[in-house]
Coordinates of C-alpha atoms in Angstrom, one line a residue:
X1 CA -11.1 -22.2 -2.2
X2 CA -9.0 -23.8 -5.0
X3 CA -5.3 -23.2 -4.9
X4 CA -5.4 -21.5 -8.3
X5 CA -8.1 -19.0 -7.0
X6 CA -6.0 -18.3 -4.0
X7 CA -2.9 -17.7 -6.1
X8 CA -4.8 -15.4 -8.5
X9 CA -6.2 -13.3 -5.7
X10 CA -2.6 -12.6 -4.5
X11 CA -1.0 -11.8 -7.9
X12 CA -1.9 -8.1 -7.8
X13 CA -0.6 -7.4 -4.2
X14 CA 2.6 -9.4 -4.9
X15 CA 3.1 -7.6 -8.2
X16 CA 2.5 -4.2 -6.5
X17 CA 4.9 -5.1 -3.7
X18 CA 7.5 -5.7 -6.4
X19 CA 6.7 -2.3 -7.9
X20 CA 7.2 -0.7 -4.5
X21 CA 10.5 -2.5 -4.0
X22 CA 11.7 -1.2 -7.4
X23 CA 10.7 2.3 -6.5
X24 CA 12.7 1.9 -3.3
X25 CA 16.0 1.5 -5.2
X26 CA 18.8 4.0 -6.0
X27 CA 17.2 4.7 -9.4
X28 CA 14.2 6.3 -7.7
X29 CA 16.1 8.2 -5.0
X30 CA 15.4 12.0 -4.7
X31 CA 18.7 12.7 -6.4
X32 CA 17.6 10.8 -9.5
X33 CA 14.0 11.8 -9.7
X34 CA 15.0 15.5 -9.4
X35 CA 16.7 15.1 -12.7
X36 CA 13.4 14.9 -14.5
X37 CA 10.9 16.2 -12.1
X38 CA 12.6 19.5 -11.4
X39 CA 13.0 20.5 -15.1
X40 CA 9.3 19.8 -15.6
X41 CA 8.4 21.8 -12.6
X42 CA 10.7 24.6 -13.7
X43 CA 9.0 24.6 -17.2
X44 CA 5.5 24.6 -15.5
X45 CA 6.4 27.3 -13.0
X46 CA 9.3 29.4 -14.5
X47 CA 9.1 32.1 -11.8
X48 CA 9.3 29.7 -8.9
X49 CA 12.4 29.8 -6.7
X50 CA 14.7 26.8 -6.4
X51 CA 13.4 26.4 -2.8
X52 CA 9.9 26.3 -4.0
X53 CA 10.7 23.8 -6.7
X54 CA 12.5 21.6 -4.2
X55 CA 9.5 21.7 -1.9
X56 CA 7.2 20.8 -4.8
X57 CA 9.5 17.9 -5.6
X58 CA 9.3 16.7 -2.0
X59 CA 5.5 17.0 -2.0
X60 CA 5.3 15.0 -5.2
X61 CA 7.5 12.3 -3.7
X62 CA 5.5 12.1 -0.5
X63 CA 2.3 12.0 -2.4
X64 CA 3.7 9.1 -4.4
X65 CA 4.4 7.2 -1.1
X66 CA 0.8 7.8 -0.1
X67 CA -0.6 6.7 -3.4
X68 CA 1.6 3.6 -3.7
X69 CA 0.3 2.3 -0.4
X70 CA -3.3 3.4 -1.0
X71 CA -3.3 1.1 -4.1
X72 CA -1.3 -1.6 -2.2
X73 CA -3.9 -1.8 0.6
X74 CA -6.8 -2.2 -1.9
X75 CA -4.9 -5.0 -3.7
X76 CA -4.2 -6.6 -0.3
X77 CA -7.8 -6.3 0.6
X78 CA -8.7 -8.3 -2.5
X79 CA -6.1 -10.9 -1.8
X80 CA -7.4 -11.3 1.8
X81 CA -11.0 -11.4 0.6
X82 CA -10.3 -14.1 -2.0
X83 CA -13.4 -15.2 -3.8
X84 CA -15.7 -13.7 -1.1
X85 CA -17.5 -10.5 -1.9
X86 CA -18.3 -7.3 0.0
X87 CA -16.3 -5.5 2.6
X88 CA -15.4 -6.7 6.1
X89 CA -13.6 -4.8 8.8
X90 CA -11.1 -7.7 9.4
X91 CA -10.0 -7.7 5.8
X92 CA -9.4 -3.9 6.0
X93 CA -7.5 -4.1 9.2
X94 CA -5.3 -6.9 7.9
X95 CA -4.7 -5.0 4.7
X96 CA -3.4 -2.0 6.7
X97 CA -1.4 -4.1 9.1
X98 CA 0.3 -5.9 6.2
X99 CA 0.9 -2.7 4.2
X100 CA 2.3 -1.0 7.4
X101 CA 4.6 -4.0 7.9
X102 CA 5.8 -3.9 4.3
X103 CA 6.4 -0.1 4.7
X104 CA 8.6 -0.7 7.7
X105 CA 10.5 -3.4 5.8
X106 CA 10.9 -1.1 2.8
X107 CA 12.3 1.6 5.0
X108 CA 14.7 -0.9 6.6
X109 CA 15.8 -2.0 3.1
X110 CA 16.7 1.7 2.3
X111 CA 19.3 1.6 5.0
X112 CA 21.4 -0.5 2.6
X113 CA 20.9 1.7 -0.4
X114 CA 23.6 4.4 -0.5
X115 CA 21.5 7.2 -2.0
X116 CA 18.5 6.5 0.3
X117 CA 17.9 6.7 4.0
X118 CA 15.3 5.1 6.2
X119 CA 12.6 7.4 7.5
X120 CA 9.9 6.4 10.0
X121 CA 8.0 9.4 8.6
X122 CA 7.9 7.7 5.2
X123 CA 6.6 4.5 6.8
X124 CA 3.9 6.6 8.6
X125 CA 2.9 8.3 5.3
X126 CA 2.8 4.8 3.7
X127 CA 0.6 3.4 6.4
X128 CA -1.6 6.5 6.2
X129 CA -2.0 5.9 2.5
X130 CA -3.0 2.3 3.2
X131 CA -5.5 3.4 5.8
X132 CA -6.9 6.0 3.5
X133 CA -7.3 3.3 0.8
X134 CA -9.4 1.2 3.2
X135 CA -11.5 4.2 4.3
X136 CA -12.3 5.1 0.7
X137 CA -13.0 1.4 -0.1
X138 CA -15.3 1.1 2.9
X139 CA -17.2 4.3 2.0
X140 CA -17.6 3.0 -1.6
X141 CA -19.0 -0.3 -0.3
X142 CA -21.1 1.5 2.3
X143 CA -22.7 3.6 -0.4
X144 CA -23.5 0.4 -2.3
X145 CA -25.0 -1.2 0.9
X146 CA -22.4 -4.0 1.0
X147 CA -20.2 -3.0 3.9
X148 CA -20.3 -4.9 7.1
X149 CA -18.5 -4.4 10.4
X150 CA -18.2 -8.1 10.9
X151 CA -14.8 -9.3 12.1

């Protein structure tokens, strides 16, 4: 595979990893996102209690974790696959392993961000999102008759 093809296949996962890193900064901490998410939730659900709105904010943030890594694992799959086509189990496994490793590094990074804290639960949610991405991708390829269990 030509070097330019290899580089191109990794642009999406690298760019998405950068997005994840940006979302891991102080600007996207719970304290900061609550400033715009909570007013929107209060507008949508004016009778909801403060506790309910806080819970909804938490659910939105955890769903964002799941979604970020769902997308990341698909991009990683494409990077690992390169110019090949189809679906192979080894690409899916490596995509989840890399995403899980990046999730752990991301949580470690948050130790050094004053408004954030590291959470093994967030890394687990991230890895679950990456795994779900691969399962959905596999089902999509299976339906098209192009999935293989080859390692």
